[in-house]
Amino acid sequence: MIPPRFEYHAPKSIGEAIKLLSDLGDGAKLLAGGHSLLPMMKLRFAAPEHLIDINRIPELRGVREENGHVIIGAMTVENEVINSPIIQARLPLLSDAAKLIADPQVRNRGTIGGDIAHGDPGNDHPALAIAIDATFVLEGPAGRRQVAAGDFFFGTYMTALAENEVLCEIHAPAFAEGTGYAYEKLKRKTGDWATAGCAVVMRKTGDTISHIRITLTNVGPTALRANDAEAALLGKPLDAANIAAAAAAAAAICDPAEDLRGDIEYKTAMAAEMVKRALKAASARCA
Amino acid sequence: MEVKLDKQYPLDVDADRAWALLSDLKATAGCMPGAEILEQLSDTSYKGAVKVKVGPAVAQFGGTVDVIETDAATRTVVLRGKGADKGGSSASMDLTAVIAADPQNPAHCTLNGAAAVIVNGKFAQFGGRMMVQVSEMILAQFVENFRQTALTLPAASQSSGTSVDADSAPVDAAAPEAPAKPTPQVATEINGLAIFWSLVKGWLRGLFGSRG
Amino acid sequence: MAKKLITVTVNGKQHESAVEPRTLLVHYLREELNLTGAHIGCETSHCGACTVDIDGQSVKSCTHLAVQCDGSEVLTVEGLANKGVLHAVQEAFYQEHGLQCGFCTPGMLVRSYRLLQENPNPTEEEIRIGISGNLCRCTGYQNIVKAVQSAARKLQEAATAAA
Amino acid sequence: MNAPTDNAEARELALAGMGASRLRKEDARFIQGKGNYVDDLKLPGMLHMDIVRAPVAHARIKRINKEAALAMPGVHAVLTADDLKPLKLHWMPTLAGDVAAVLADEKVHFQMQEVAIVIADDRYIAADAVEAVEVEYEELPVVLDPFEALKPDAPVLREDLAGKTEGAHGKREHHNHIFTWEAGDKAAADAAFDAAPVKVSQHMYYPRVHPCPLETCGCVANFDPIRGELTTHITSQAPHVVRTVVSLLSGIPESKVRIISPDIGGGFGNKVGIYPGYVCAIVASIVLGRPVKWVEDRIENISSTAFARDYHMDGELAATDDGKILGLRVNVVADHGAFDACADPTKFPAGLFHICSGSYDVPAAHASVKGVYTNKAPGGVAYRCSFRVTEAVYLIERMVDVLAQKLGMDKAEIRAKNFIKKEQFPYTSAFGFEYDSGDYHTALQKVLDAVDYKGLRAEQAAKRADPDSPTLMGIGLVTFTEIVGAGPSKMCDILGVGMFDSCEIRVHPTGSAIARMGTITQGQGHQTTYAQIIATELGIPSEVIQVEEGDTSTAPYGLGTYGSRSTPVAGAAIALAARKIHAKAKKIAAHLLEVNENDLDWEVDRFKLKSDDSKFKTMAEISWAAYNQPPEGLEPGLEAVHYYDPPNFTFPFGIYLCVVDIDRATGETKIRRFYALDDCGTRINPMIIDGQIHGGLTEGFAVAMGQQMPFDAQGNLMGNTLMDYFLPTAVETPKWETDFTVTPSPHHPIGAKGVAESPHVGSIPTFTSAVVDAFSHLGVTHLDMPHSSYRLWKSLRDNGAAL
């Protein structure tokens, strides 16, 4: 399994990368962690004429905090997400969930931005990003623009990212005090994509749920936000009946593709089960 | 690997114009994203090529399209397309397309498409996970291209041609009553047209929604 | 397609090479530098037999371009021993029967070496997670886990003695 | 004075002979990255081969266009079946008496079949050239199900066999039929069933799986046109057989063919066969006069070389009301794929499947196996087992569970009731095998005590009584007997070569030694354990004994390492070669001590005078003397060769118990406990035995819980990368508890039976037994593998047990 030939470019700045994208046009692809793109090239599914390696752009990497927001460089690798004290303190959902992605070596190369920009419904960060109300900062020849995570994913491998744009940063508000969270991912083994996954972010006022996000991984053409499931819980306590109602509402929007992980029925049922588990785990973490 | 699709696409095009387009295979093929007819082999057989791009992945097939049946009375076309890439990984599609007039609105019709897509080789083995979703995307984009092209055709009768409400058809860019300059904004491939796709999805949802 | 000139330090030795951009790091190491310790098992980044250390991080060299290593320091299994003295993980794999056919061993060793730098005193569960990017078909991992535990103890003892 | 006995013990320890957990001699090179695997080899002028493969499962080849590939710089040749035809190498014989296409000849029979080869300067150019070869196919109807294949109007898969009604194993009844093979006494079995008050039957499918060693298959063929010699480094578990076959195919005398199996990165049966890739690389090297390397990638490995299993089995047991088995009947439809390339002893198209009466005293039994062609890859190898023994053990162990369930008996109780008793050995089974030794009752009791079996059953009862229990608990128990060490050459041969094995030992003047073997290690540690046998036999420290294998130019002819035959066959050859040396050494010692041989006793590493402990000659002294002052009439030197043709197979056994908890919401299974007691007779190196058992159990876990080769309706193999094909990581792999008893084989020179495959063979039905046990209170008698979460969830749902 050998990739086809390509020209290699290693820009040092975002501007340089965008210029290369614009100049080289359709045949150019960005190389982030490479753990999706390189295997596709080795299988000869993809044959870009140019690879633009954005690993040498320092401004794309790192985690910082500004005005109550966490800002994560798109080229921050999964292990940095796991080990970042800022993310651990402000968005612990991400550092917890990233441990469930791939394996230790791949987490040294795989980036949060690559995971998002690829547009693969099997990836975990899309659902996580929607759950934390993240915004993506995209930069193209015309400058920067921001797209809410919920508006970014259109279909399998289809996102709001234009061909001449680079995903630069992921912004998300730090969790308020007492926020509960969980990511439940059912997988066949280490390194696998989710059979079904669910991210929950929850805040409670007393026993009443005052904020809720429920998002799903790999049970549709994109990550899904389970709006009806959220509605079934908002302003209510988390009791067995409400959990069941939310799980059922989440299952109703699932449209998974059958594969070796399971058929539509199983994946839908597992999405519902992951919703239940994530709700309980998130609730237990709410202060 | 086989995927079966059975879809109804409501169109803001009258049935006569839609049928006029559907029965012209070359023109219809032009609506298929990435497809082109290269050569007519016989009255009912054509040589063609398709290029499908999904994210970074590219598939290129060369093959034939045969018109198995054309029935003007029922406005039905049955097609069989078969193709393979250089190494022999293959794809085939049996498609039955029917234009059904809208009894409530003579300016509208429904395109019914039933397709059985069979894919062999590496696309089945490694792309299987995406097959249904990608097939649906391609088909939906085909329908949008079809609709736009059909709207550029001369109206068959006076009764046709009322445009749908702009709110429910946000991509209604081409002027339905302007047959003189047929320059539909058809998408030639499904890659990089994600925004377009999101709009198509919204539009379809709107139409389905309005029809309950 | 023009070759790219890269400078890469492998096991402490600097190499300057002209490589085709598509050259995978594992092929560069094995075929250009004749360091055949890193093996190719799956080619899709699942088995970890090709694991090497790049700038202090474990990486699967079958899914990494040689050209991406320009300016980097790479450590392979051949570089683990110091002047003929085996590293504690190598010694422990030998003592605890942590290998059979030997094919996964180089990747497993380089990964274990790095794991113990990241976490000098791992629990059994942390070891299992830590080597979960490396497949072994022979040992069932049980003795590999024992070997990593044993190496951790040896390294800790050495660190205490040195302090 | 020193106490001689203490001395002897100390000396014995110093030898690190049999019974010592000696550290492995092999490890030094592996832990330093200095192993020598096929892909590590680089020869001057070496070219690389890559293969154009069929993307479809059944098709006629209409056209192959090589032009674009040939025009690429660095491409030396593109060869198709038409190019091999003049050499008559476009087809080759298989080990099973069939022929297989080397390159697809007009037709492809399975997806990923070899269609053309490309030879280029390096593997990158070769891969590009493969892409550039254009092939046009006319697709044909695909047959994937062997039952469909046998229907009268099924498409003809093997047009090359048109009109052939006689196959290698008898009459062919249908154009897709390969053979029907029977064992046992049908009339006796039928009579037992007619008379029996209790009968049970069960259909079960043993899925197609792949051994998937971490190193794929490959070779470096190097034909020297000046000397007319062919040297090939190859990933083979049987290098001598490869040499014979290559010589027969190529016409090069066997003396000019040198096959070298270097370090092998795991075999598990995958590396027994002779694959088109090897043949093509050899042909290319002969044609081009340069070394040619071919190494398959993982997708090619899983898709095209050596599947295992794929048995559709129907079992029936007849019994008394109180659970005494009276008869066994088995019918198997075996999917052999496109070519019958099973790696079995030639006379046994279903291998040793007729060990399927298991550990039980079954008075009457009959088995029938029907081999069928389909549009799948050929193979049918013994995946870490003796030929088809895994299937046989699975069948009988499942059937005994089914019978116990029908009678409401406990699994342990029904087994104890039907065991062959210790005093019945040697025991001749209804299928005619003579079991060498066993003590099943003792071993079973040891396991039941160790795990508190009664306590587990009580816990299970409590869980079943609780409707809210989040899990279903299951207890699996298997009491298996293997048959390994093929084999007596009166019964077993490969292409006419008897399945003996061999050893040559030379003791050097200074007392160190070298042993050369016909087997080849793939991780089993032969270099360590073989030396231990010699150490004990000859009193030479194992540290100074070199063991060499795998080079046909230096090693004596042997049939190779598979089917757990290394210890039972080659291990015996070592012991007997050593004993020849021992006998000569005794003569020399007697000569040196000027006594009669009968006056001497052997003690650890020396011959001593029976009458006087202080008068002795050590092996070191004897070795020196053998080259300096041999007794008159005795030739100098101290070496021996032994070709060992075993009088019988050996029959290792084991008792395995497993406890699982199945998540009622997701179908996920947690292996809470797995207790494996093995009896492999005499134990040579307990450390290595434990390691082999850990590995075999892990492979069994993978097979039972996740491995499968699923095909879609068009014959596309879905899941041929390690993303989908289940190889467990350290996280999924359970922790294993091991135990043992020792019942030596009476006919083996050192009493050893072989061990590495038992854990694979025994564990797979144990997992199934445990999983089914979790459902048994719901009336479930059997569930087919793999027991993936998805499949178990469906069972939970279907049986009203899903949460």
GROMACS .gro file of C-alpha atoms in nm, chain A residues 71-259:
model
  189
   71ILE     CA    1  -0.940   2.864   2.215
   72ILE     CA    2  -0.788   2.551   2.070
   73GLY     CA    3  -0.559   2.563   1.771
   74ALA     CA    4  -0.687   2.333   1.499
   75MET     CA    5  -0.356   2.147   1.479
   76THR     CA    6  -0.358   2.064   1.848
   77VAL     CA    7  -0.318   1.687   1.867
   78GLU     CA    8  -0.546   1.461   2.068
   79ASN     CA    9  -0.286   1.391   2.334
   80GLU     CA   10  -0.246   1.765   2.388
   81VAL     CA   11  -0.622   1.791   2.424
   82ILE     CA   12  -0.607   1.513   2.683
   83ASN     CA   13  -0.319   1.666   2.877
   84SER     CA   14  -0.399   2.037   2.850
   85PRO     CA   15  -0.461   2.177   3.200
   86ILE     CA   16  -0.688   2.441   3.047
   87ILE     CA   17  -0.905   2.187   2.870
   88GLN     CA   18  -0.905   1.960   3.173
   89ALA     CA   19  -1.029   2.249   3.386
   90ARG     CA   20  -1.258   2.432   3.144
   91LEU     CA   21  -1.380   2.176   2.894
   92PRO     CA   22  -1.314   1.843   3.066
   93LEU     CA   23  -1.555   1.672   2.826
   94LEU     CA   24  -1.297   1.709   2.552
   95SER     CA   25  -1.001   1.573   2.743
   96ASP     CA   26  -1.209   1.279   2.865
   97ALA     CA   27  -1.354   1.200   2.525
   98ALA     CA   28  -1.025   1.231   2.338
   99LYS     CA   29  -0.900   0.932   2.537
  100LEU     CA   30  -1.157   0.725   2.350
  101ILE     CA   31  -1.022   0.825   2.009
  102ALA     CA   32  -0.788   0.589   1.825
  103ASP     CA   33  -0.479   0.479   2.021
  104PRO     CA   34  -0.183   0.646   2.193
  105GLN     CA   35   0.036   0.674   1.884
  106VAL     CA   36  -0.242   0.801   1.662
  107ARG     CA   37  -0.336   1.055   1.928
  108ASN     CA   38   0.013   1.200   1.892
  109ARG     CA   39  -0.058   1.280   1.528
  110GLY     CA   40  -0.434   1.313   1.497
  111THR     CA   41  -0.552   1.671   1.540
  112ILE     CA   42  -0.878   1.811   1.665
  113GLY     CA   43  -0.907   2.026   1.356
  114GLY     CA   44  -0.840   1.742   1.118
  115ASP     CA   45  -1.102   1.532   1.293
  116ILE     CA   46  -1.356   1.812   1.248
  117ALA     CA   47  -1.267   1.929   0.899
  118HIS     CA   48  -1.267   1.580   0.748
  119GLY     CA   49  -1.645   1.571   0.780
  120ASP     CA   50  -1.651   1.201   0.858
  121PRO     CA   51  -1.961   1.115   1.062
  122GLY     CA   52  -1.755   0.851   1.241
  123ASN     CA   53  -1.525   1.110   1.393
  124ASP     CA   54  -1.586   1.209   1.753
  125HIS     CA   55  -1.504   1.579   1.767
  126PRO     CA   56  -1.799   1.697   1.557
  127ALA     CA   57  -2.053   1.580   1.815
  128LEU     CA   58  -1.834   1.705   2.098
  129ALA     CA   59  -1.797   2.046   1.934
  130ILE     CA   60  -2.170   2.084   1.889
  131ALA     CA   61  -2.226   1.978   2.248
  132ILE     CA   62  -1.994   2.247   2.385
  133ASP     CA   63  -2.142   2.518   2.159
  134ALA     CA   64  -1.813   2.557   1.979
  135THR     CA   65  -1.747   2.796   1.699
  136PHE     CA   66  -1.497   2.729   1.426
  137VAL     CA   67  -1.270   3.000   1.294
  138LEU     CA   68  -1.206   2.954   0.924
  139GLU     CA   69  -0.961   3.161   0.728
  140GLY     CA   70  -0.955   3.202   0.353
  141PRO     CA   71  -0.833   3.453   0.099
  142ALA     CA   72  -1.108   3.692   0.206
  143GLY     CA   73  -1.010   3.675   0.571
  144ARG     CA   74  -1.155   3.504   0.873
  145ARG     CA   75  -1.509   3.398   0.939
  146GLN     CA   76  -1.676   3.208   1.218
  147VAL     CA   77  -1.917   2.920   1.182
  148ALA     CA   78  -2.104   2.763   1.469
  149ALA     CA   79  -2.032   2.391   1.503
  150GLY     CA   80  -2.401   2.320   1.460
  151ASP     CA   81  -2.397   2.485   1.117
  152PHE     CA   82  -2.070   2.338   0.995
  153PHE     CA   83  -2.151   1.978   0.902
  154PHE     CA   84  -2.360   1.924   0.589
  155GLY     CA   85  -2.314   1.564   0.494
  156THR     CA   86  -2.065   1.284   0.472
  157TYR     CA   87  -1.733   1.456   0.400
  158MET     CA   88  -1.918   1.780   0.339
  159THR     CA   89  -1.865   2.079   0.559
  160ALA     CA   90  -1.885   2.456   0.545
  161LEU     CA   91  -1.509   2.469   0.497
  162ALA     CA   92  -1.440   2.599   0.146
  163GLU     CA   93  -1.165   2.442  -0.060
  164ASN     CA   94  -0.942   2.746  -0.014
  165GLU     CA   95  -1.000   2.782   0.359
  166VAL     CA   96  -0.811   2.657   0.660
  167LEU     CA   97  -0.980   2.567   0.988
  168CYS     CA   98  -0.769   2.766   1.234
  169GLU     CA   99  -0.928   2.756   1.575
  170ILE     CA  100  -1.201   2.602   1.778
  171HIS     CA  101  -1.360   2.841   2.025
  172ALA     CA  102  -1.589   2.732   2.303
  173PRO     CA  103  -1.720   2.891   2.618
  174ALA     CA  104  -1.562   2.742   2.929
  175PHE     CA  105  -1.802   2.522   3.123
  176ALA     CA  106  -1.981   2.715   3.393
  177GLU     CA  107  -1.928   2.598   3.748
  178GLY     CA  108  -2.117   2.278   3.814
  179THR     CA  109  -2.156   2.173   3.451
  180GLY     CA  110  -2.203   1.800   3.409
  181TYR     CA  111  -2.074   1.624   3.100
  182ALA     CA  112  -2.015   1.284   2.952
  183TYR     CA  113  -1.920   1.114   2.630
  184GLU     CA  114  -2.034   0.757   2.595
  185LYS     CA  115  -1.889   0.570   2.300
  186LEU     CA  116  -1.967   0.212   2.216
  187LYS     CA  117  -1.696   0.057   2.003
  188ARG     CA  118  -1.585  -0.289   1.904
  189LYS     CA  119  -1.228  -0.239   2.016
  190THR     CA  120  -0.958   0.016   2.078
  191GLY     CA  121  -0.910   0.237   1.779
  192ASP     CA  122  -1.248   0.173   1.626
  193TRP     CA  123  -1.503   0.429   1.527
  194ALA     CA  124  -1.813   0.449   1.740
  195THR     CA  125  -2.091   0.203   1.677
  196ALA     CA  126  -2.283   0.487   1.837
  197GLY     CA  127  -2.170   0.771   2.059
  198CYS     CA  128  -2.337   1.040   2.263
  199ALA     CA  129  -2.208   1.359   2.418
  200VAL     CA  130  -2.405   1.536   2.689
  201VAL     CA  131  -2.346   1.873   2.853
  202MET     CA  132  -2.583   1.952   3.135
  203ARG     CA  133  -2.643   2.214   3.401
  204LYS     CA  134  -2.899   2.195   3.672
  205THR     CA  135  -3.073   2.444   3.895
  206GLY     CA  136  -3.161   2.239   4.193
  207ASP     CA  137  -3.300   1.923   4.041
  208THR     CA  138  -3.416   2.094   3.727
  209ILE     CA  139  -3.216   2.078   3.409
  210SER     CA  140  -3.139   2.434   3.306
  211HIS     CA  141  -2.905   2.366   3.017
  212ILE     CA  142  -2.874   2.058   2.805
  213ARG     CA  143  -2.693   1.955   2.490
  214ILE     CA  144  -2.726   1.605   2.350
  215THR     CA  145  -2.530   1.517   2.039
  216LEU     CA  146  -2.468   1.191   1.858
  217THR     CA  147  -2.173   1.035   1.676
  218ASN     CA  148  -2.187   0.805   1.374
  219VAL     CA  149  -2.560   0.753   1.352
  220GLY     CA  150  -2.628   0.977   1.055
  221PRO     CA  151  -2.454   1.147   0.762
  222THR     CA  152  -2.318   1.400   1.012
  223ALA     CA  153  -2.293   1.437   1.384
  224LEU     CA  154  -2.644   1.504   1.507
  225ARG     CA  155  -2.782   1.736   1.767
  226ALA     CA  156  -3.083   1.578   1.933
  227ASN     CA  157  -3.299   1.887   1.969
  228ASP     CA  158  -3.617   1.703   2.063
  229ALA     CA  159  -3.432   1.502   2.322
  230GLU     CA  160  -3.300   1.822   2.472
  231ALA     CA  161  -3.651   1.968   2.472
  232ALA     CA  162  -3.775   1.660   2.653
  233LEU     CA  163  -3.543   1.741   2.942
  234LEU     CA  164  -3.507   2.116   2.961
  235GLY     CA  165  -3.677   2.254   3.269
  236LYS     CA  166  -3.740   1.909   3.406
  237PRO     CA  167  -3.573   1.679   3.653
  238LEU     CA  168  -3.372   1.386   3.525
  239ASP     CA  169  -3.592   1.094   3.618
  240ALA     CA  170  -3.631   0.757   3.455
  241ALA     CA  171  -3.929   0.863   3.246
  242ASN     CA  172  -3.754   1.174   3.117
  243ILE     CA  173  -3.440   0.981   3.037
  244ALA     CA  174  -3.645   0.730   2.842
  245ALA     CA  175  -3.827   1.006   2.658
  246ALA     CA  176  -3.502   1.178   2.568
  247ALA     CA  177  -3.345   0.854   2.450
  248ALA     CA  178  -3.648   0.781   2.235
  249ALA     CA  179  -3.641   1.130   2.088
  250ALA     CA  180  -3.272   1.094   2.009
  251ALA     CA  181  -3.328   0.754   1.850
  252ALA     CA  182  -3.594   0.908   1.628
  253ILE     CA  183  -3.342   1.126   1.447
  254CYS     CA  184  -3.085   0.852   1.391
  255ASP     CA  185  -3.019   0.756   1.032
  256PRO     CA  186  -2.715   0.530   1.058
  257ALA     CA  187  -2.556   0.336   0.776
  258GLU     CA  188  -2.543  -0.039   0.818
  259ASP     CA  189  -2.194  -0.186   0.835
   0.00000   0.00000   0.00000
